[in-house]
Tab-separated table of C-alpha atoms and ligand atoms in Angstrom:
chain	number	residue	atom	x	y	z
D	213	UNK	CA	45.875	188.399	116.319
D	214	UNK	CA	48.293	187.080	119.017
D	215	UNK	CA	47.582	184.190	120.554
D	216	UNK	CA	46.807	184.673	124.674
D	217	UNK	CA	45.875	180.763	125.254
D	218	UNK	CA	49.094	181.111	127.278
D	219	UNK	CA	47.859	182.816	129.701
D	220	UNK	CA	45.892	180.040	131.485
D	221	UNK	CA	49.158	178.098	131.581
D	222	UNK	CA	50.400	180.896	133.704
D	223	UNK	CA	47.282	181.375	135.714
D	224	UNK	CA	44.828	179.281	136.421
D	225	UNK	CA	43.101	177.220	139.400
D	226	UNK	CA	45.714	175.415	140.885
D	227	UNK	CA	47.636	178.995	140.346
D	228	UNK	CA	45.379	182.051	140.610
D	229	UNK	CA	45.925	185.813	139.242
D	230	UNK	CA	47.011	187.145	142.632
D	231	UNK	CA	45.457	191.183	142.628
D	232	UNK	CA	48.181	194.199	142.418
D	233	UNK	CA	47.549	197.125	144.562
D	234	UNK	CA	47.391	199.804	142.032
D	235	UNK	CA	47.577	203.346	143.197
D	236	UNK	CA	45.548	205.737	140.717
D	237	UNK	CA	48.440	208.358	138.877
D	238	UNK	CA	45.489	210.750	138.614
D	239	UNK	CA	43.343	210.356	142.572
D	240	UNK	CA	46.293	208.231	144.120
D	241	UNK	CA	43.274	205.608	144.963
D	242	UNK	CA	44.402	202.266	145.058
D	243	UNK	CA	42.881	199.624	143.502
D	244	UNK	CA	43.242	195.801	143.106
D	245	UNK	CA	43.883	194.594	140.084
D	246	UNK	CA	44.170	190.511	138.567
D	247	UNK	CA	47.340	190.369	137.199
D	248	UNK	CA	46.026	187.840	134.136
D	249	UNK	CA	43.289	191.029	133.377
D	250	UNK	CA	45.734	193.663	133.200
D	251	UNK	CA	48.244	191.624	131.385
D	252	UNK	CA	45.235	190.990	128.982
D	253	UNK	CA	43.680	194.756	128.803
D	254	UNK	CA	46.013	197.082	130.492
D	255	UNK	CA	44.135	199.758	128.613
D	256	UNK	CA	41.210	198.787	129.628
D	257	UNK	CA	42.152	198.878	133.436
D	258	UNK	CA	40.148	202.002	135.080
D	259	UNK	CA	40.139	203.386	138.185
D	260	UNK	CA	37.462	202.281	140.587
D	261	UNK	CA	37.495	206.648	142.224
D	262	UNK	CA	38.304	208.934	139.156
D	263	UNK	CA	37.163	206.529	136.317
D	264	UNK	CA	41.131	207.386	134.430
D	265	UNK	CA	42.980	204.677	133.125
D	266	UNK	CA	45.053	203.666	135.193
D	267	UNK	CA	48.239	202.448	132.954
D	268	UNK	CA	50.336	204.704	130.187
D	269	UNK	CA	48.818	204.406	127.142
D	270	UNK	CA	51.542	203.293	124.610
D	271	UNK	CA	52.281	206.271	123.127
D	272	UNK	CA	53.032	208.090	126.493
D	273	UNK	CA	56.190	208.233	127.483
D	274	UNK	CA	57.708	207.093	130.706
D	275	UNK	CA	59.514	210.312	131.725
D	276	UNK	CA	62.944	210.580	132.957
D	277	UNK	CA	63.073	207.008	134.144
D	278	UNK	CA	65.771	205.355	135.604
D	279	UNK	CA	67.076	201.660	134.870
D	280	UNK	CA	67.351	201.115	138.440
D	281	UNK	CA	63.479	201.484	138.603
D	282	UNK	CA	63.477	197.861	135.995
D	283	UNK	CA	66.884	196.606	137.139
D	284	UNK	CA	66.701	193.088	137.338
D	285	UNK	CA	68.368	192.469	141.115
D	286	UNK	CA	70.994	189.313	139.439
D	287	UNK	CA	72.257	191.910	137.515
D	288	UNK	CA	73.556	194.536	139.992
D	289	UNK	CA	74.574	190.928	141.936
D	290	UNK	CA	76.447	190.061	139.705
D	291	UNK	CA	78.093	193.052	138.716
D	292	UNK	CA	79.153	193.482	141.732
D	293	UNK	CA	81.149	190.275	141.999
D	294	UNK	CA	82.754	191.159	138.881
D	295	UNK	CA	83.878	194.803	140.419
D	296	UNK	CA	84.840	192.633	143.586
D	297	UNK	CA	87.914	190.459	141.729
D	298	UNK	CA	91.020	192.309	142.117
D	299	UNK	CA	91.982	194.564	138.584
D	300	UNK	CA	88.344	194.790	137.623
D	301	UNK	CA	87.895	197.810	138.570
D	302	UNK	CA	91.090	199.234	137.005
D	303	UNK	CA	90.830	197.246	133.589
D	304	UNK	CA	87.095	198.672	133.184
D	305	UNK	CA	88.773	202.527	133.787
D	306	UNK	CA	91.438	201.411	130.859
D	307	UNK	CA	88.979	199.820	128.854
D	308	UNK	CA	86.727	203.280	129.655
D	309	UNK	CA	89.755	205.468	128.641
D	310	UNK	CA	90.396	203.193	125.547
D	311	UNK	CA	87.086	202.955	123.912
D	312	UNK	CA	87.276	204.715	121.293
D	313	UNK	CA	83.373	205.472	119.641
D	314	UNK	CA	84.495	206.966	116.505
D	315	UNK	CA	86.725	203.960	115.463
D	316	UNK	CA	83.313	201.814	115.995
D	317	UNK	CA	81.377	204.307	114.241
D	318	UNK	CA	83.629	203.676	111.258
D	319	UNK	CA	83.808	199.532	111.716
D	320	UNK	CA	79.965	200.051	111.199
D	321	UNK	CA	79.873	202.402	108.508
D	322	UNK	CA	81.973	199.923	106.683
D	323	UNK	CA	80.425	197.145	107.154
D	324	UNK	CA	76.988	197.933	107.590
D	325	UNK	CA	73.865	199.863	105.856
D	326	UNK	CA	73.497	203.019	107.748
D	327	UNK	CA	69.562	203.636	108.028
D	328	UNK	CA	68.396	207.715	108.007
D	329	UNK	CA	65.523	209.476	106.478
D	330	UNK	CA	66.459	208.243	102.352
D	331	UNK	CA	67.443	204.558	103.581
D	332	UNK	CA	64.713	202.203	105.410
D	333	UNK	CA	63.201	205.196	107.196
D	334	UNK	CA	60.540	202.713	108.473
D	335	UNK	CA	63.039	201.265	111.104
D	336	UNK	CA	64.735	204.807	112.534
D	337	UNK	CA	60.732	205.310	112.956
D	338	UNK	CA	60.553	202.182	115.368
D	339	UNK	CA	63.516	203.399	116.939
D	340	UNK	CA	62.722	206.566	117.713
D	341	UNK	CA	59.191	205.656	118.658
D	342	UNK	CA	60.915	203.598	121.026
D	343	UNK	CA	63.280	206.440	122.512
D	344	UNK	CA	60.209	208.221	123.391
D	345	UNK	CA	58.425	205.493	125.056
D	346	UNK	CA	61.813	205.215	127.047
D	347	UNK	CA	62.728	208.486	127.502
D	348	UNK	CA	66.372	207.131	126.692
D	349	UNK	CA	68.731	210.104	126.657
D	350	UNK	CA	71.199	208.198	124.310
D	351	UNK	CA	70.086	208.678	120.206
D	352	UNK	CA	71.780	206.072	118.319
D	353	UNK	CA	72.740	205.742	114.681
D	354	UNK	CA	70.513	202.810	112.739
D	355	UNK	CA	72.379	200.031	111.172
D	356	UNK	CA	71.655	196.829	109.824
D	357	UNK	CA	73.461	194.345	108.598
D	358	UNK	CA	73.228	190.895	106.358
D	359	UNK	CA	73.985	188.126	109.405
D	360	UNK	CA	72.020	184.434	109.903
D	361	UNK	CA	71.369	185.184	113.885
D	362	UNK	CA	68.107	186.323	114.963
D	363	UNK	CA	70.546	189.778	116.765
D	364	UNK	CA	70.801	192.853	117.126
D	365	UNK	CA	73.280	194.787	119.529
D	366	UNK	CA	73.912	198.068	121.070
D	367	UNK	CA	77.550	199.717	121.723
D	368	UNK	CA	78.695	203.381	122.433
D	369	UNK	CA	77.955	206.090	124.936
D	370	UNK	CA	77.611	209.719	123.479
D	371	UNK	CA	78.039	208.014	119.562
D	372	UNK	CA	75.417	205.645	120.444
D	373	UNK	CA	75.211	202.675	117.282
D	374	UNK	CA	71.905	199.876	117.092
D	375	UNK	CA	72.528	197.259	114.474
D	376	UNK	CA	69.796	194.962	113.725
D	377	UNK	CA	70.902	191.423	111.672
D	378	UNK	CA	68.623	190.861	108.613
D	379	UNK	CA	67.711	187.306	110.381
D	380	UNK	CA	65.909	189.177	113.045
D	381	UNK	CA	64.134	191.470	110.314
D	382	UNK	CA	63.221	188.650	108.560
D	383	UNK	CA	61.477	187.376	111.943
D	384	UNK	CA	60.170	189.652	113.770
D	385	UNK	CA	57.031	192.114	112.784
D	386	UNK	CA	57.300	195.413	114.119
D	387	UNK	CA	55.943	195.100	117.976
D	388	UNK	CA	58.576	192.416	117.880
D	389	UNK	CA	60.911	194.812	116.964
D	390	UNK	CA	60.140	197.663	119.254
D	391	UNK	CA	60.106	194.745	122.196
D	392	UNK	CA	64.083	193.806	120.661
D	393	UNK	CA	64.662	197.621	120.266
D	394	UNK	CA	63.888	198.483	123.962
D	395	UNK	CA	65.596	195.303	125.196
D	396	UNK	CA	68.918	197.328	123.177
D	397	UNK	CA	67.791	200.549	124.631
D	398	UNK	CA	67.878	198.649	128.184
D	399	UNK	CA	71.692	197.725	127.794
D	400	UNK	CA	72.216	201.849	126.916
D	401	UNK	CA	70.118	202.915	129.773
D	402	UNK	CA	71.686	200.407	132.268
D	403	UNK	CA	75.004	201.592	131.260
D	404	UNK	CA	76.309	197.797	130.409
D	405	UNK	CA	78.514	199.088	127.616
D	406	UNK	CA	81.757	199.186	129.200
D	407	UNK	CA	81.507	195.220	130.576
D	408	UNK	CA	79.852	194.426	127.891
D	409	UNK	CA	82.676	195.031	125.484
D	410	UNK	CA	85.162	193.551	127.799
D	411	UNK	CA	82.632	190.550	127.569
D	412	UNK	CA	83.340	190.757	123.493
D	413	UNK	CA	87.315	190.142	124.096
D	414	UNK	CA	86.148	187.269	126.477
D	415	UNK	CA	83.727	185.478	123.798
D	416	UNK	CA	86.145	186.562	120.597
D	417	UNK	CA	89.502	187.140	121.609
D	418	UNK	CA	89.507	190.638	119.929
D	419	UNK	CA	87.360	193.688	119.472
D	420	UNK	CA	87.963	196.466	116.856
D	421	UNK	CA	87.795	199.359	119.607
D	422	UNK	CA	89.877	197.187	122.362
D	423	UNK	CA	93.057	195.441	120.949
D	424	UNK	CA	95.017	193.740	122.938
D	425	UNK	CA	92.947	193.946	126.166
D	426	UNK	CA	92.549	190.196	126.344
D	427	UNK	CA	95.526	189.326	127.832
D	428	UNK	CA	94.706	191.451	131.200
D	429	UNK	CA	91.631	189.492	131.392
D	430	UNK	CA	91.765	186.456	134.160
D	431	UNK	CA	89.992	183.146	134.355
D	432	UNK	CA	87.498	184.250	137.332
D	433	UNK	CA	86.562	187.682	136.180
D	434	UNK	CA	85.669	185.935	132.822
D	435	UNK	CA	83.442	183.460	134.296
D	436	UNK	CA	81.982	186.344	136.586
D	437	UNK	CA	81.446	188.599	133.519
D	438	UNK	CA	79.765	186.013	131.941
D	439	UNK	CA	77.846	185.048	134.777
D	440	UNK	CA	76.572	189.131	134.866
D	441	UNK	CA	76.367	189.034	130.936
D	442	UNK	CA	73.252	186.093	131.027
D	443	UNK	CA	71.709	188.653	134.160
D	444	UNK	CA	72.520	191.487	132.021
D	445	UNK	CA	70.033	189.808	129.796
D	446	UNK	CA	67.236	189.994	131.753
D	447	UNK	CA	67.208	193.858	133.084
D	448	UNK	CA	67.093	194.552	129.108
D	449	UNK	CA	64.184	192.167	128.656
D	450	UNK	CA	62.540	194.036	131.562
D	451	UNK	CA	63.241	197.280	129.221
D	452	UNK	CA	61.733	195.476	125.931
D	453	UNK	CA	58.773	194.843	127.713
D	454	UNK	CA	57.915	198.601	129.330
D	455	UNK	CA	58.948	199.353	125.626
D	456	UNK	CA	56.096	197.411	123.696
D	457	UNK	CA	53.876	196.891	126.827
D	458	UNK	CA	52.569	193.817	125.358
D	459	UNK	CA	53.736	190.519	127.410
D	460	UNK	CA	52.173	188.591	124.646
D	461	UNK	CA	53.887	190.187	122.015
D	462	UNK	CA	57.402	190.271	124.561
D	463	UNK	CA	56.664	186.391	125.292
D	464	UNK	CA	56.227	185.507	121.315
D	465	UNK	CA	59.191	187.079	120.415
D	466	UNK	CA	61.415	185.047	122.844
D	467	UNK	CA	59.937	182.390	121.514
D	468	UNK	CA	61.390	183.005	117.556
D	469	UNK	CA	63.955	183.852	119.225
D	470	UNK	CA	64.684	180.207	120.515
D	471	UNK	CA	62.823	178.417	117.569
D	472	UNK	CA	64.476	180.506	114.885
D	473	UNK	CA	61.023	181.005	113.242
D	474	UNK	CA	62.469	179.340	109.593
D	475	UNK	CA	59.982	178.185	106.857
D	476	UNK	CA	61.025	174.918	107.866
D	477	UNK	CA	59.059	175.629	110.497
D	478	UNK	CA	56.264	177.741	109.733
D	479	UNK	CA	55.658	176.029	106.643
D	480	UNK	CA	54.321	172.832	108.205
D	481	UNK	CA	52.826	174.049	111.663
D	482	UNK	CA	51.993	176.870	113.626
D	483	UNK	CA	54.138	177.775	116.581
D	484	UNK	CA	51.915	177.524	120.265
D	485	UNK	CA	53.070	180.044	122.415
D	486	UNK	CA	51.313	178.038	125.451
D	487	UNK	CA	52.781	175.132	124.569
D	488	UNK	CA	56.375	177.353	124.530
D	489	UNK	CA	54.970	179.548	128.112
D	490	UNK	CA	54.319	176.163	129.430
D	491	UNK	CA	57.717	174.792	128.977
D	492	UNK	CA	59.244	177.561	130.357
D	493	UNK	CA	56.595	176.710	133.440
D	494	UNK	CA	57.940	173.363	133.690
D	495	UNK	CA	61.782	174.574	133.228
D	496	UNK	CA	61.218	176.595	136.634
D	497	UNK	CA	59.899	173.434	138.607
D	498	UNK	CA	62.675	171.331	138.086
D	499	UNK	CA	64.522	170.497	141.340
D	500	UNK	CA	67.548	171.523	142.295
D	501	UNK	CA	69.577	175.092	141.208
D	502	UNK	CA	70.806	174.583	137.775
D	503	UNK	CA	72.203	177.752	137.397
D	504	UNK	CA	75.981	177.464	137.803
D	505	UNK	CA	76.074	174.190	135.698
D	506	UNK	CA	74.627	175.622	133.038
D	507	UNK	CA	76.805	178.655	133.630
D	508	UNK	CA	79.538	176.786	132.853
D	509	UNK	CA	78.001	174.705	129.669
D	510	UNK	CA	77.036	178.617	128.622
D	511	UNK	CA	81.178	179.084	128.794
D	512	UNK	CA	81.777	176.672	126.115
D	513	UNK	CA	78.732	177.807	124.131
D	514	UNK	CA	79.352	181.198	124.130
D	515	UNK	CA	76.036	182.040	122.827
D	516	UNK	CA	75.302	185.718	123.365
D	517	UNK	CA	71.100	185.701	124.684
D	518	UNK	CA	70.826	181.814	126.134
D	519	UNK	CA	68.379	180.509	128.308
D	520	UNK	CA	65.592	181.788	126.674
D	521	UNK	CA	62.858	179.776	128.591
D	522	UNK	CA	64.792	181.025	131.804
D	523	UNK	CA	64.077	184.578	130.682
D	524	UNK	CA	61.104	183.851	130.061
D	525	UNK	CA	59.949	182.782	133.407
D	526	UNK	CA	62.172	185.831	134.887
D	527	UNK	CA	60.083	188.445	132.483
D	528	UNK	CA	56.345	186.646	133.439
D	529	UNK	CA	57.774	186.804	137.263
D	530	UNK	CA	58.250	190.618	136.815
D	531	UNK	CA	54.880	190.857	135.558
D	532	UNK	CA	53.153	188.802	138.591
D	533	UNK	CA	55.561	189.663	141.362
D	534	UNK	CA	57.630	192.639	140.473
D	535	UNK	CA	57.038	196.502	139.523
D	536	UNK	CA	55.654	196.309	135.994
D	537	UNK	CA	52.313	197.676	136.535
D	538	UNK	CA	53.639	200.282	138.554
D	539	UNK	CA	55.936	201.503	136.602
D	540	UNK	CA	52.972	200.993	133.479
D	541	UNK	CA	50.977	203.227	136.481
D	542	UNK	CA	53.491	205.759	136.108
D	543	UNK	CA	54.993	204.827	139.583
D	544	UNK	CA	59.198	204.599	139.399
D	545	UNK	CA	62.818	205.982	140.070
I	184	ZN	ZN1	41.835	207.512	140.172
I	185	ZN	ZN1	70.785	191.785	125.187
């Protein structure tokens, strides 16, 4: 049983569940809905005319969506000051014409286990459950592969690959992993692939498909590609989400995510997501706008999914504020 305590750390009196208009997929009534109920039940949410539910259940697919129906707006923002430095535009047509898919297929088939219907058939059946959900026109190849990070990553167009670390199997329980898969699905569907490789000769110098790309790369275009990298971050999350359709279960896995979620850990306590939503709460109060500072700390860091608490109050701020339940009402692009 997840634990929903963290909910009234969200909402509560000093902070009320505003209602979402709701407008019925079935009658096109609209109804008002508390945003802490729905988070809670979604599937219990009915419509006050027709007496339908009024959200997808979770085995119904969100047909022929678009990203830009769960694009997070600091990601198109930011992309666009990348595409705005002079040679960006150019050096993501050479890196397009470059990339080559089958020379990644075979860095993965060498270094990874390739997962099909004889080898762990259990995780191509998250995946695809989770290209339905999507209805994500790119069908990836299943990988995974011995690493320490909680990670799993996405690259390729038409030869789409998903690798998933043995860390973040170790972790993660399945609704975990369909929320990690759609966040990897999100990256696809958003098309990130080409900056996001560039972003791989930023952070290490080299990349298998790219050689010798680095040196066209200059200091502002890295820092603005990083800058869109972090925002990249949180149009996937917005992807995870629509793909488990469980904030609870979205919210808990951020939070392994930061704490690691090591025996060390378990063994002696039991991880509060409240106390981890409420952090996250008090994160977004601080004064002042943090954001390029730590942008630059990130630099050094190089970490590739930072700021969890910061995506954490992005994701809940979808959920209040944003298009969630409408696209979850079968409303989107
Ligand atoms: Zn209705
Ligand atoms: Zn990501």
């Amino acid at each position: 049983m997840m634990d929903t305590a963290w909910i009234a750390k969200v909402w509560n009196e000093e902070h009320p569940a505003p209602r979402r208009e709701i407008e019925c997929r079935h009658c096109h009534a609209i109804n008002r809905v508390p945003v802490d109920k729905a988070v809670l039940y979604p599937h219990k949410a009915i419509c006050a005319q027709c007496k339908k539910l009024l959200f997808l259940a979770n085995d119904e697919p969100l047909t022929g969506i678009s990203s830009r129906s769960f694009e997070n707006p600091l990601d198109s923002e930011t992309l666009g000051t990348v595409r705005a430095i002079p040679g960006a535009s150019a050096l993501m047509k050479l890196v397009h014409k470059r990339l080559n898919e089958s020379k990644l297929l075979f860095h993965m088939k060498a270094n990874a286990i390739e997962c099909n219907d004889e080898q762990f058939p259990e995780l191509v059946a998250i995946v695809k459950t989770i290209l339905k959900r999507l209805d994500c026109q790119f069908v990836p190849q299943v990988y995974f592969s011995s690493m320490p990070f909680v990670n799993a990553f996405t690259s390729g167009g038409e030869e789409a690959v998903i690798c998933f670390s043995t860390a973040l199997l170790n972790q993660l329980d399945d609704r975990e992993l369909e929320f990690v898969t759609g966040h990897e699905f999100g990256h696809l569907m958003a098309e990130h692939v080409i900056s996001r490789l560039i972003l791989q000769v930023v952070l290490n110098g080299s990349f298998v498909a790219l050689p010798g790309i680095a040196r066209y790369l200059s200091m502002p275009l890295k820092l603005a590609l990083l800058k869109w990298a972090r925002c990249s971050e949180l149009t996937a999350d917005r992807a995870g989400l629509l793909a488990c359709r469980d904030v609870t279960v979205a919210l808990n896995c951020m939070m392994k995510m930061a704490s690691g979620y090591e025996r060390g850990v378990t063994e002696r306590t039991q991880l509060s997501l409240a106390a981890f939503v409420a952090q996250a709460i008090s994160l977004g109060r601080q004064e002042g706008d943090h954001f390029d500072s730590m942008m630059s700390s990130l630099f050094a860091g190089q970490q590739s999914h930072p700021f969890i608490a910061w995506r954490v109050m992005e994701l809940i701020d979808w959920v209040e504020n944003g298009n969630y339940f409408d696209i979850l009402a079968g409303k989107y692009v």
